[in-house]
Structure formats: C-alpha cells, structure tokens
CSV table of C-alpha atoms and ligand atoms in Angstrom, one decimal:
chain,number,residue,atom,x,y,z
C,1,UNK,CA,53.1,16.5,63.4
C,2,UNK,CA,52.3,17.0,67.0
C,3,UNK,CA,54.7,19.3,68.7
C,4,UNK,CA,56.7,17.7,71.5
C,5,UNK,CA,57.0,19.1,75.0
C,6,UNK,CA,60.3,19.6,76.8
C,7,UNK,CA,61.2,16.6,78.9
C,8,UNK,CA,64.9,17.5,79.7
C,9,UNK,CA,65.7,16.4,83.2
C,10,UNK,CA,67.5,19.6,84.3
C,11,UNK,CA,64.9,22.2,83.4
C,12,UNK,CA,65.8,26.0,83.5
C,13,UNK,CA,63.5,26.1,86.5
C,14,UNK,CA,65.7,23.7,88.4
C,15,UNK,CA,68.8,25.7,87.3
C,16,UNK,CA,67.1,28.9,88.4
C,17,UNK,CA,66.3,27.3,91.8
C,18,UNK,CA,70.0,26.3,92.1
C,19,UNK,CA,71.3,29.7,91.1
C,20,UNK,CA,69.0,31.5,93.6
C,21,UNK,CA,69.3,28.8,96.3
C,22,UNK,CA,70.3,31.2,99.1
C,23,UNK,CA,67.6,33.7,98.3
C,24,UNK,CA,65.0,31.0,97.9
C,25,UNK,CA,65.8,29.9,101.4
C,26,UNK,CA,65.1,33.4,102.6
C,27,UNK,CA,61.9,33.3,100.6
C,28,UNK,CA,60.8,30.1,102.3
C,29,UNK,CA,61.7,31.5,105.7
C,30,UNK,CA,59.7,34.6,104.9
C,31,UNK,CA,56.7,32.4,103.8
C,32,UNK,CA,56.9,30.4,107.0
C,33,UNK,CA,57.2,33.6,109.2
C,34,UNK,CA,54.2,35.1,107.5
C,35,UNK,CA,52.0,32.0,107.9
C,36,UNK,CA,52.3,32.2,111.7
C,37,UNK,CA,49.0,32.7,113.4
C,38,UNK,CA,47.5,31.3,116.6
C,39,UNK,CA,44.4,30.3,114.6
C,40,UNK,CA,45.9,26.9,113.9
C,41,UNK,CA,43.9,26.3,110.7
C,42,UNK,CA,45.8,29.1,109.0
C,43,UNK,CA,49.3,27.7,109.2
C,44,UNK,CA,47.9,24.2,108.6
C,45,UNK,CA,46.2,25.0,105.3
C,46,UNK,CA,48.8,27.7,104.4
C,47,UNK,CA,51.7,25.2,104.8
C,48,UNK,CA,49.7,22.5,103.1
C,49,UNK,CA,49.2,24.5,99.9
C,50,UNK,CA,52.5,26.4,99.9
C,51,UNK,CA,54.5,23.1,100.4
C,52,UNK,CA,52.5,21.1,98.0
C,53,UNK,CA,55.1,20.9,95.3
C,54,UNK,CA,54.5,24.2,93.6
C,55,UNK,CA,57.3,25.4,91.4
C,56,UNK,CA,57.7,28.8,93.1
C,57,UNK,CA,57.9,30.1,89.5
C,58,UNK,CA,56.6,33.6,90.3
C,59,UNK,CA,59.0,34.4,93.3
C,60,UNK,CA,61.9,32.9,91.3
C,61,UNK,CA,61.0,35.2,88.4
C,62,UNK,CA,61.1,38.2,90.8
C,63,UNK,CA,64.5,37.2,92.2
C,64,UNK,CA,66.0,36.5,88.8
C,65,UNK,CA,64.9,39.9,87.4
C,66,UNK,CA,66.3,41.7,90.4
C,67,UNK,CA,69.5,39.6,90.0
C,68,UNK,CA,69.6,40.5,86.3
C,69,UNK,CA,70.1,44.1,87.3
C,70,UNK,CA,72.7,43.3,90.0
C,71,UNK,CA,70.4,44.1,92.9
C,72,UNK,CA,72.2,43.6,96.2
C,73,UNK,CA,69.4,44.5,98.7
C,74,UNK,CA,66.9,42.4,100.6
C,75,UNK,CA,63.6,44.1,99.7
C,76,UNK,CA,62.8,41.7,96.9
C,77,UNK,CA,62.5,38.8,99.3
C,78,UNK,CA,59.2,39.8,101.0
C,79,UNK,CA,58.0,41.2,97.7
C,80,UNK,CA,58.5,37.9,96.0
C,81,UNK,CA,56.5,36.3,98.9
C,82,UNK,CA,53.8,38.8,98.3
C,83,UNK,CA,53.4,37.6,94.7
C,84,UNK,CA,53.5,34.0,95.9
C,85,UNK,CA,50.8,34.6,98.6
C,86,UNK,CA,48.5,36.3,96.1
C,87,UNK,CA,49.0,33.4,93.7
C,88,UNK,CA,48.4,30.9,96.5
C,89,UNK,CA,45.2,32.7,97.6
C,90,UNK,CA,44.0,32.7,94.1
C,91,UNK,CA,44.5,28.9,93.8
C,92,UNK,CA,42.7,28.3,97.1
C,93,UNK,CA,39.7,30.3,95.7
C,94,UNK,CA,40.0,28.8,92.2
C,95,UNK,CA,39.7,25.2,93.4
C,96,UNK,CA,36.5,26.1,95.2
C,97,UNK,CA,35.2,28.0,92.1
C,98,UNK,CA,36.1,25.1,89.8
C,99,UNK,CA,35.0,22.4,92.3
C,100,UNK,CA,38.5,20.8,91.9
C,101,UNK,CA,39.4,18.1,94.2
C,102,UNK,CA,43.1,17.7,93.2
C,103,UNK,CA,46.0,20.1,92.8
C,104,UNK,CA,49.7,19.2,92.2
C,105,UNK,CA,49.0,15.5,92.5
C,106,UNK,CA,47.4,15.6,95.9
C,107,UNK,CA,43.9,16.4,97.3
C,108,UNK,CA,43.3,20.2,97.0
C,109,UNK,CA,42.9,22.1,100.2
C,110,UNK,CA,39.1,22.3,99.7
C,111,UNK,CA,39.2,18.5,99.2
C,112,UNK,CA,40.8,18.2,102.7
C,113,UNK,CA,39.3,21.1,104.8
C,114,UNK,CA,36.3,22.0,102.7
C,115,UNK,CA,35.3,25.1,100.7
C,116,UNK,CA,34.7,27.5,103.6
C,117,UNK,CA,38.2,27.0,105.1
C,118,UNK,CA,39.8,27.3,101.7
C,119,UNK,CA,38.1,30.6,100.9
C,120,UNK,CA,38.8,32.1,104.3
C,121,UNK,CA,42.5,31.1,104.4
C,122,UNK,CA,42.8,32.4,100.8
C,123,UNK,CA,41.4,35.7,102.2
C,124,UNK,CA,44.0,35.6,105.0
C,125,UNK,CA,46.9,35.1,102.6
C,126,UNK,CA,45.6,37.8,100.3
C,127,UNK,CA,45.3,40.3,103.2
C,128,UNK,CA,48.6,39.2,104.6
C,129,UNK,CA,50.2,40.1,101.3
C,130,UNK,CA,48.8,43.6,101.5
C,131,UNK,CA,50.1,43.9,105.1
C,132,UNK,CA,53.5,43.0,103.9
C,133,UNK,CA,53.4,45.6,101.2
C,134,UNK,CA,52.4,48.3,103.6
C,135,UNK,CA,55.4,47.2,105.7
C,136,UNK,CA,57.6,47.6,102.6
C,137,UNK,CA,56.1,51.1,102.4
C,138,UNK,CA,56.4,51.9,98.7
C,139,UNK,CA,53.3,53.4,97.3
C,140,UNK,CA,54.4,52.5,93.7
C,141,UNK,CA,54.6,48.9,94.7
C,142,UNK,CA,51.3,49.0,96.5
C,143,UNK,CA,49.5,50.5,93.5
C,144,UNK,CA,51.1,48.0,91.2
C,145,UNK,CA,49.9,45.0,93.3
C,146,UNK,CA,46.5,46.5,94.0
C,147,UNK,CA,46.0,46.9,90.2
C,148,UNK,CA,47.3,43.4,89.5
C,149,UNK,CA,45.0,41.7,92.1
C,150,UNK,CA,42.1,43.7,90.9
C,151,UNK,CA,42.8,42.6,87.3
C,152,UNK,CA,43.2,39.0,88.5
C,153,UNK,CA,39.8,39.0,90.2
C,154,UNK,CA,38.3,40.7,87.1
C,155,UNK,CA,39.9,38.1,84.8
C,156,UNK,CA,38.2,35.3,86.8
C,157,UNK,CA,34.8,37.0,86.7
C,158,UNK,CA,35.3,37.5,83.0
C,159,UNK,CA,36.1,33.8,82.5
C,160,UNK,CA,33.0,32.9,84.5
C,161,UNK,CA,30.8,35.2,82.4
C,162,UNK,CA,32.2,33.4,79.4
C,163,UNK,CA,31.4,29.9,80.6
C,164,UNK,CA,30.3,27.9,77.6
C,165,UNK,CA,30.6,31.0,75.4
C,166,UNK,CA,31.0,28.9,72.3
C,167,UNK,CA,31.6,31.9,70.0
C,168,UNK,CA,34.7,32.8,72.0
C,169,UNK,CA,37.5,33.8,69.7
C,170,UNK,CA,41.2,33.9,70.1
C,171,UNK,CA,41.4,37.5,71.1
C,172,UNK,CA,38.8,37.0,73.9
C,173,UNK,CA,40.5,33.9,75.0
C,174,UNK,CA,43.9,35.7,75.2
C,175,UNK,CA,42.2,38.5,77.2
C,176,UNK,CA,41.1,36.0,79.9
C,177,UNK,CA,44.6,34.5,79.9
C,178,UNK,CA,46.3,37.8,80.3
C,179,UNK,CA,44.1,38.8,83.2
C,180,UNK,CA,43.8,35.6,85.1
C,181,UNK,CA,47.3,34.1,84.8
C,182,UNK,CA,49.8,36.3,83.0
C,183,UNK,CA,49.2,39.3,85.2
C,184,UNK,CA,50.9,37.6,88.2
C,185,UNK,CA,54.0,36.8,86.1
C,186,UNK,CA,54.0,40.4,84.9
C,187,UNK,CA,53.8,41.5,88.5
C,188,UNK,CA,56.7,39.2,89.5
C,189,UNK,CA,59.0,40.6,86.8
C,190,UNK,CA,57.9,44.1,87.3
C,191,UNK,CA,58.4,44.0,91.1
C,192,UNK,CA,61.9,42.6,90.6
C,193,UNK,CA,62.9,45.4,88.2
C,194,UNK,CA,61.3,48.1,90.3
C,195,UNK,CA,63.0,46.8,93.5
C,196,UNK,CA,66.3,46.9,91.6
C,197,UNK,CA,65.8,50.6,91.0
C,198,UNK,CA,65.5,50.4,87.2
C,199,UNK,CA,64.1,53.3,85.2
C,200,UNK,CA,60.5,53.3,84.1
C,201,UNK,CA,61.1,52.1,80.5
C,202,UNK,CA,63.1,49.1,81.8
C,203,UNK,CA,60.5,48.3,84.4
C,204,UNK,CA,57.8,48.3,81.8
C,205,UNK,CA,59.8,46.2,79.4
C,206,UNK,CA,60.3,43.6,82.1
C,207,UNK,CA,56.6,43.8,83.0
C,208,UNK,CA,55.8,43.0,79.4
C,209,UNK,CA,58.4,40.2,79.5
C,210,UNK,CA,56.6,38.6,82.4
C,211,UNK,CA,53.2,39.1,80.7
C,212,UNK,CA,54.3,37.3,77.5
C,213,UNK,CA,56.0,34.5,79.5
C,214,UNK,CA,52.7,34.1,81.5
C,215,UNK,CA,50.6,33.9,78.4
C,216,UNK,CA,52.8,31.1,77.1
C,217,UNK,CA,52.6,29.4,80.5
C,218,UNK,CA,48.8,29.4,80.5
C,219,UNK,CA,48.5,28.4,76.8
C,220,UNK,CA,50.6,25.4,77.7
C,221,UNK,CA,48.3,24.8,80.7
C,222,UNK,CA,45.4,24.8,78.3
C,223,UNK,CA,47.2,22.3,76.0
C,224,UNK,CA,48.0,20.0,78.9
C,225,UNK,CA,44.3,19.8,79.8
C,226,UNK,CA,43.9,18.0,76.5
C,227,UNK,CA,47.2,16.3,76.2
C,228,UNK,CA,48.6,15.2,79.6
C,229,UNK,CA,47.6,12.3,81.7
C,230,UNK,CA,46.2,13.0,85.1
C,231,UNK,CA,49.5,11.8,86.7
C,232,UNK,CA,51.6,14.1,84.5
C,233,UNK,CA,49.4,17.2,85.2
C,234,UNK,CA,48.9,16.4,88.9
C,235,UNK,CA,45.3,17.5,88.6
C,236,UNK,CA,42.2,16.2,86.7
C,237,UNK,CA,42.6,16.7,83.0
C,238,UNK,CA,39.9,17.2,80.4
C,239,UNK,CA,38.2,19.4,82.9
C,240,UNK,CA,38.3,22.7,81.0
C,241,UNK,CA,35.4,21.8,78.8
C,242,UNK,CA,33.5,20.2,81.7
C,243,UNK,CA,33.8,23.6,83.5
C,244,UNK,CA,32.7,25.5,80.4
C,245,UNK,CA,36.2,26.9,79.7
C,246,UNK,CA,36.5,27.3,76.0
C,247,UNK,CA,40.3,27.4,75.5
C,248,UNK,CA,42.4,28.0,72.4
C,249,UNK,CA,43.0,24.3,71.4
C,250,UNK,CA,39.2,23.8,71.4
C,251,UNK,CA,38.5,27.1,69.7
C,252,UNK,CA,40.9,26.3,66.9
C,253,UNK,CA,39.6,22.8,66.4
C,254,UNK,CA,35.9,23.8,66.5
C,255,UNK,CA,36.6,26.3,63.7
C,256,UNK,CA,37.8,23.4,61.5
C,257,UNK,CA,35.0,21.0,62.2
C,258,UNK,CA,31.2,21.4,62.5
C,259,UNK,CA,30.8,18.0,64.0
C,260,UNK,CA,33.1,18.9,66.9
C,261,UNK,CA,31.3,22.2,67.3
C,262,UNK,CA,27.9,20.4,67.4
C,263,UNK,CA,29.2,18.0,70.0
C,264,UNK,CA,30.5,20.8,72.2
C,265,UNK,CA,27.2,22.6,71.8
C,266,UNK,CA,25.4,19.4,73.1
C,267,UNK,CA,27.9,19.2,76.1
C,268,UNK,CA,27.2,22.9,76.9
C,269,UNK,CA,23.4,22.2,76.8
C,270,UNK,CA,24.1,19.4,79.4
C,271,UNK,CA,26.0,21.9,81.5
C,272,UNK,CA,29.3,20.2,80.9
C,273,UNK,CA,28.2,16.7,81.7
C,274,UNK,CA,29.9,14.3,79.4
C,275,UNK,CA,30.8,10.6,79.3
C,276,UNK,CA,34.4,9.2,79.3
C,277,UNK,CA,34.1,8.0,75.6
C,278,UNK,CA,32.8,11.4,74.5
C,279,UNK,CA,35.6,13.1,76.4
C,280,UNK,CA,38.1,10.9,74.6
C,281,UNK,CA,36.5,11.6,71.2
C,282,UNK,CA,36.7,15.4,71.8
C,283,UNK,CA,40.3,15.1,73.0
C,284,UNK,CA,41.2,13.1,69.9
C,285,UNK,CA,39.4,15.6,67.6
C,286,UNK,CA,41.1,18.5,69.2
C,287,UNK,CA,44.5,16.9,68.7
C,288,UNK,CA,43.8,15.6,65.2
C,289,UNK,CA,42.4,18.9,64.0
C,290,UNK,CA,45.6,20.7,65.0
C,291,UNK,CA,44.3,22.5,68.1
C,292,UNK,CA,47.4,21.5,70.2
C,293,UNK,CA,49.9,22.4,67.5
C,294,UNK,CA,48.2,25.7,66.9
C,295,UNK,CA,48.2,26.6,70.6
C,296,UNK,CA,51.7,25.5,71.2
C,297,UNK,CA,52.8,27.6,68.2
C,298,UNK,CA,51.1,30.6,69.7
C,299,UNK,CA,52.7,29.9,73.1
C,300,UNK,CA,56.1,29.8,71.3
C,301,UNK,CA,55.3,33.2,69.6
C,302,UNK,CA,54.7,34.6,73.1
C,303,UNK,CA,58.0,33.1,74.3
C,304,UNK,CA,59.8,34.7,71.4
C,305,UNK,CA,58.2,38.0,72.1
C,306,UNK,CA,59.2,37.7,75.8
C,307,UNK,CA,62.9,37.1,74.8
C,308,UNK,CA,63.0,40.1,72.5
C,309,UNK,CA,62.1,42.3,75.5
C,310,UNK,CA,65.1,41.2,77.6
C,311,UNK,CA,67.6,44.1,77.9
C,312,UNK,CA,71.0,43.8,76.1
C,313,UNK,CA,72.9,44.6,79.3
C,314,UNK,CA,72.7,43.0,82.7
C,315,UNK,CA,74.0,39.7,84.0
C,316,UNK,CA,74.6,37.4,81.0
C,317,UNK,CA,73.9,34.1,82.9
C,318,UNK,CA,70.7,35.4,84.3
C,319,UNK,CA,69.5,36.8,81.0
C,320,UNK,CA,70.2,33.5,79.3
C,321,UNK,CA,68.3,31.7,82.0
C,322,UNK,CA,65.3,34.1,81.7
C,323,UNK,CA,65.2,33.5,78.0
C,324,UNK,CA,65.3,29.7,78.6
C,325,UNK,CA,62.5,30.1,81.1
C,326,UNK,CA,60.3,31.9,78.6
C,327,UNK,CA,60.8,29.0,76.2
C,328,UNK,CA,60.3,26.4,78.9
C,329,UNK,CA,57.0,28.0,80.0
C,330,UNK,CA,55.7,27.5,76.5
C,331,UNK,CA,56.9,23.9,76.2
C,332,UNK,CA,56.8,22.5,79.7
C,333,UNK,CA,55.8,18.9,80.3
C,334,UNK,CA,53.7,19.6,83.4
W,401,LIG,C1,43.8,28.8,87.6
W,401,LIG,O1,43.2,28.7,86.4
W,401,LIG,C2,43.4,30.1,88.3
W,401,LIG,C3,44.0,31.3,88.2
W,401,LIG,C4,45.1,31.5,87.3
W,401,LIG,C5,43.5,32.5,88.9
W,401,LIG,C6,42.4,32.3,89.9
W,401,LIG,C7,42.0,33.7,90.5
W,401,LIG,C8,41.0,33.9,91.3
W,401,LIG,C9,40.1,32.7,91.7
W,401,LIG,C10,40.7,35.2,91.8
W,401,LIG,C11,41.2,35.3,93.2
W,401,LIG,C12,41.4,36.7,93.6
W,401,LIG,C13,42.1,37.1,94.7
W,401,LIG,C14,42.2,38.5,94.9
W,401,LIG,C15,42.6,36.2,95.8
W,401,LIG,P1,42.6,27.4,85.9
W,401,LIG,O2,41.4,27.0,86.7
W,401,LIG,O3,42.4,27.5,84.4
W,401,LIG,O4,43.8,26.4,86.1
W,401,LIG,P2,43.9,25.1,87.1
W,401,LIG,O5,43.6,24.0,86.1
W,401,LIG,O6,45.3,25.1,87.6
W,401,LIG,O7,42.9,25.2,88.2
W,402,LIG,MG1,41.0,25.8,88.2
C-alpha cells in the first residue's frame, strides 16, 4: 500500500516556530539588517526570496539545538542567518542551473529578474554569510562553514556530472543527497551545538543528526516530485527526470521493470524532452512498482537513525520536538 504523508494541521515545524518565536524575530531582523545595500536590486531580490514562504527550517534547527543544550547567549542568531543565507544563495543559483521558473508557489527570482541578477545576488548572499562569520570571529565555525559550502558546491557539480546517468545506484544517489542538501542541515545542527559550547563528541553527534534529518528531507523531496501536484509542491513536479536527475524512486522502479528502464533511456536520448502522457505513464509506473514506498521507507530509516543520535540529557520538550522534526522531514506533505 502506498505510504501516506503527514497532513496534520499543527506540524512540529509550526510548533518549533512558536517555541522559538522571540529568537525567530531576531533571526528575521538580522536577515533584514544584512540585506541592506544601496544597490537596490540586492534588497529587492533578497527580500523576495527570503520572504517567499520558506519554512526557515535550517535556522530553526540551529536555534532548537542551541536551546536543547540550554544556550543563553545571542551568537547563534547571526550564525543561523549565515546558514539561511547560504541556503538562499544556493536556491538562487539552483533555479538558474535547473531553468526553474517557479519556487514556493510563486515565480522564481530568475523568472522575475532574470538569470544574471539571480546568480549575482546569490553571490552577494554567499559572500555576506562569510562576512558575518568573520564578524563572529570563530575559526572553528569559519572552517566548518567553508567546508560545508565547498561540499555543497561539489555536490551540485557531482549531480550535474551524473545527469541521465541511468546506471546510478542507491549509494551514488545518497552521496549526491548528502552533499547537495543534507550538508546544510548538518551545518545548522552542528553550529547550534558548537555555539552552545558542547564537547566535540556531542557536536559531532548533532552534526550527524542534522545530516540524517537532511537525507530524509531530500528523499521526501524526490518522492514529492513524483507524487505531489504542482499546487502542493509549490514548484513544477515531474521535473527531476526532465532535468536528468535519476532519483531513488526511479532507480528502484527501473530495477523492477525493463520497460520503464527502456522508456527512461529513450527520454534520456531526447535530452529529457517528454510528453505529458509519457510523464504520467512514468509517474504511474514509479508508484505502482513501489518506488515511492521504497524511498519513503528509506527516509524513515534516516529519521529513525537521526532520533537515535539525540542525547539523553538536555531540554525534554526540545528533544521531543527535534525527534518529531526528524519524522516530519521524512513524511512531510510539501
Ligand atoms: C535544490 O535541489 C538545490 C540544492 C539543495 C543545492 C543547490 C546548490 C548549488 C546550486 C550550489 C550553490 C553553491 C553556493 C556556494 C552558493 P533540487 O534542484 O533537487 O530541488 P528543487 O526542486 O527544490 O529545485
Ligand atoms: Mg532545482
């Protein structure tokens, strides 16, 4: 039976936002402050994408992990913004690379201002994030984020080099996911634990927690590309195959069915051009052959692994919320 996604009205994400409301206000103020520039296009595009209905999942994760360990300082606020800026920069670049015209249910920034403006404002946000880390003045943090952004860029290049790589296996697919998506969730949790002054073993367990949560999150993203309607996803769906992204639902389904594999091969030979009825056929085959159930099962395994990494001590309410967030990432409806 097809696994169902979580459609509860009050998601753990909403509850995390409510719990961290004061700090999230500071995060928003810090975002606003750091988007100031007399080059008007920078705050215009920056605000457009930052306020476009993103869930602020990564900064929240950073705040929650710091709160888990009872952190009372303020340093985690700009650091949470650093993670959000790098994420936002990567989305600005990604929509150009993927020729995507929609994000979060609205025209993407490149759809409104064009590719050049999107790439350049992405560069601005990326470099602003590094200015903020220099201001923070912690070489450990700077090294952490330098390594993370380098891995992120590497992950995207790896994905590009595997465009229409039909022999892609699960391990290769997970490698791309870890590098292109999970790494920023890892960074968010790691930064929160480090800012809260936790010992190295705890920081690294929290980093791994973020990584596992992030893998579950991206696996679900890959599921939604086959499962969700465009309105639910807030972006075009069925795009992964068109862009040559061979994701886990498809890998699993192709392994079960030669006819599907042959069809995907033909689509690859046409450089991803495929008709609406062919798209629907592929989607139905992926679902019927268990690609969605398999991938969601994998996402749940990552969520379970993430939960096992949570420490036994720390704030009980926050720990429970982090555990729910790990589950939610692997079963989210959007
Ligand atoms: C979304 O994936 C994209 C990412 C998770 C990462 C994009 C990263 C880059 C373009 C590298 C940028 C690097 C720096 C240093 C700024 P997706 O295309 O599968 O998901 P989508 O459907 O949401 O677009
Ligand atoms: Mg994309």
